[in-house]
Amino acid sequence: MMTSELVAIDERRLLRRLDDLAQRGALPSGGLYRALYTPAHVAATELYADWCKEAGLLVRRDAVGNVWGRVEGSRGGRAIVTGSHIDTVRGGGALDGALGVVAGLEAVASLVAQFGRPTRILECVAICEEEGSRFSTNFWGARAIADRLEPDEAQRARDADGITLADAMRGVGLDPARASQAVRRDIDNFVELHIEQGPILDESNERLGVVRTIAGTAHLEVTVRGQADHAGAAAMERRRDALLGAAAMTLAIAKVATDMGPPAVATVGTIGVEPAQVNVVPGLARFTVDARHSSAALRLELIAEIAKACKVIGRERELAVDVRTLRDRPPVQLHERTTDALRRAARAAGVEPREMVSGAGHDSQILSAAAHAAMLFVPSIGGRSHRADEATAAEDVVLGTRVLATALRDLAYAA
Ligand code: HGY
Ligand code: MN
Ligand code: MN
């Protein structure tokens, strides 16, 4: 370990770049949307690549479009990596993912400028996709790195217009047949700075958190089948309205999570009906459920209770109910010794970081299968995230970046 002084960074450059990145994908109605392989996404990754070049890093776009900036270490070995995702949710804010992308680069650039070549390979990365906001898949970038892509996934995943992920890749000059070449087996540590996205740090007036556990997430698709009917001629008591059933299920799902208590959460985020006509009783309703818990056992119980509640309502209303699992990611514990590097760096700033559970999903949860992963949180004002007014105080953005840089110095410049 080197000196315990906090690493200096270029604060103005960091904040300006966060603003610049937020212009890529800015929506006229407020907020931003950088969906994988769209022009806004390409513009953001090109900007990031330019900044990496400016810092004198070796820049590379991998087989799925993750962009890496690298400095070789004098002793080689396995790499020390920092970064986050450059895509956003629809109408998202300027920091979810972007903070870890811009701060990661700032940390690496500052270290190289001040301390020269590290002993270990040091890299920053803009991960191409994490949010699942365009295609029927998520964590595409991190899963490619961690060798967790499914066979033919790029051919199967589609966006709302029916465009396959494979075609979208071709559209930006990537070959879907080569996606597996993005795998990295030589990463030692992955350290990610991220906004908390919840209210805990902000409400307790704490400035830094380290993540011990990332909650597991299940995405379910529930299909409810009743009977389409005439909206004028079918009497209310004779109907088998699929949407009314789905509405009752939505309320029941929220109750299951509420009754289980924190940190159980369950969200119905999308719903559609067929035939979707103003004067037809819906014969089919289909909705998604996002269910999360940080305990492996309680998460399974939550999922089972949700499925049971839907089935019970289906029986009561004479509706057929099918519950399908779209994706299922168990909770993940982050790496203790790598987290220690963050704890030491936070203490160098005079801050005892809070030990936290993340309800939000992160690239680190995927990369922890391929590397020793650790995460640092800075406060989200009002706990706001996945919305346009997501914000973190500038001094916390700066503090988080300096602590990240200090932890990376600890890891990458060790004798
Ligand atoms: O869904 C999540 O938790 C993440 O923001 N993608
Ligand atoms: Mn997000
Ligand atoms: Mn994120």
PDB file of C-alpha atoms in Angstrom, residues 8-20 51 54 102 106 110 394-395 397-399 401-402:
ATOM      1  CA  ALA A   8      -6.083  14.579  -6.280  1.00  0.00           C
ATOM      2  CA  ILE A   9      -8.250  14.776  -9.398  1.00  0.00           C
ATOM      3  CA  ASP A  10      -9.273  17.503 -11.848  1.00  0.00           C
ATOM      4  CA  GLU A  11     -12.638  18.365 -10.285  1.00  0.00           C
ATOM      5  CA  ARG A  12     -13.746  20.807 -12.968  1.00  0.00           C
ATOM      6  CA  ARG A  13     -12.952  18.384 -15.770  1.00  0.00           C
ATOM      7  CA  LEU A  14     -14.870  15.628 -13.954  1.00  0.00           C
ATOM      8  CA  LEU A  15     -18.012  17.742 -13.492  1.00  0.00           C
ATOM      9  CA  ARG A  16     -17.824  19.212 -16.996  1.00  0.00           C
ATOM     10  CA  ARG A  17     -17.542  15.750 -18.521  1.00  0.00           C
ATOM     11  CA  LEU A  18     -20.554  14.517 -16.593  1.00  0.00           C
ATOM     12  CA  ASP A  19     -22.494  17.439 -18.088  1.00  0.00           C
ATOM     13  CA  ASP A  20     -21.102  16.750 -21.569  1.00  0.00           C
ATOM     14  CA  TRP A  51     -11.328  11.264 -23.395  1.00  0.00           C
ATOM     15  CA  GLU A  54      -6.598  12.390 -24.347  1.00  0.00           C
ATOM     16  CA  VAL A 102     -16.660   9.319 -16.051  1.00  0.00           C
ATOM     17  CA  GLU A 106     -10.898  10.514 -14.241  1.00  0.00           C
ATOM     18  CA  SER A 110      -5.251  11.270 -12.627  1.00  0.00           C
ATOM     19  CA  ALA A 394     -20.920  18.035  -6.625  1.00  0.00           C
ATOM     20  CA  GLU A 395     -18.737  17.670  -3.526  1.00  0.00           C
ATOM     21  CA  VAL A 397     -19.193  13.325  -6.788  1.00  0.00           C
ATOM     22  CA  VAL A 398     -15.688  14.694  -6.253  1.00  0.00           C
ATOM     23  CA  LEU A 399     -15.196  12.865  -2.942  1.00  0.00           C
ATOM     24  CA  THR A 401     -14.009   9.941  -7.369  1.00  0.00           C
ATOM     25  CA  ARG A 402     -11.038  10.783  -5.157  1.00  0.00           C
TER      26      ARG A 402
END
